[in-house]
Amino acid sequence: MSLDRRHFLAAAGGAVVGLVGESSSGGGARARAPVSRSQAPGFYRFSLGQFQLTVVSDGTIAFPAEALWPEAPKAERDAVLASDFQPTDKSTLQVNVLVVNTGDRLVLIDAGSRGKMQQQPTAGRLLQKLAAAEIKPEEVDTILITHAHPDHLWGVADASDTERTFPNAEYVIGEAELNFWMQPDHPLASHAVWGDIYGQNMKTLAAIKDRIRTVKPDGEVVPGITAIATPGHTPGHTSVQIASGSSQLLCTADVVGNRAVAFQHPDWRGGFDLDLDQGAKTRRAFLDRCASEKVMVSSYHLPFPGVGHVVRAGAAFSWLSSDWTWDGVSPT
Ligand SMILES: [Zn+2]
């Protein structure tokens, strides 16, 4: 049965009349419906060669701008942030955990914080979002810890560090990184700012220590996933190369954070980099590699889902987000 145009308009008109009548007799507009603050599920799938990748959000974390770039002239720092329509007093970072299904192994790149960063109540959502993406913690085979900062490491165990979040997983971490954080007499363990984090790291690493495998610079994490030594943010900080067939992706970890500052001023020394000079040097070198190779990039702290490309902009760089793909295919 076909509906011709005249009948269609009549039917549609009837519906409109019905709605108006209902609204006026009910005495209120539909905009009075309850306002929800819930968002979409917080995961994003795409493909890379034969691999399926899913970015799963742990939420967001925020820090004062002056703590992130303590040496940058305030006026210049404010101008960069304002020109990007960001607040000038603080920087909010997404927490994008990358899940790689190689067909053979299910691999997480970092583990979020599991709500253990008490000053950052907007983070710690990874388990909820993994469930939304239908990824079960017990299915995870390998977790690469790019570095032992709270937003990357603490999610491997519960609040008391007695129960592992991913019961069947092995943990891969840079050899230099593990060695750095497991020295009770290290000066950082009693440092005013870093002391608490150092102590918590030792507890959390102890919870997984019988499942840890260390990786050397440029070592294989699992077939298709290779560690890239990018020291500076921490001594054993690791970025990642993921390759399937001729398709490649570079995963920055914390070489970059803010979408404007890290790219426009890669040489500004970052307040959270443990080695300030090396951190800046590594950032420029890594961004240079991404731009030269024109490779797809995934980034832990850039706007969700943190997938895109790095391009040159004068003597610095710029971040270009990829267009969202709705069917889990390779983004452009
Ligand atoms: Zn981080």
GROMACS .gro file of C-alpha atoms and ligand atoms in nm, residues 147 151-152 254 300-301, ligand 1:
model
    7
  147HIS     CA    1   5.470   0.452   3.303
  151ASP     CA    2   4.623   0.770   3.601
  152HIS     CA    3   4.801   0.486   3.417
  254ASP     CA    4   5.225   1.106   2.806
  300TYR     CA    5   4.602   0.903   2.624
  301HIS     CA    6   4.518   1.260   2.721
  333ZN      ZN    7   4.896   1.058   3.230
   0.00000   0.00000   0.00000
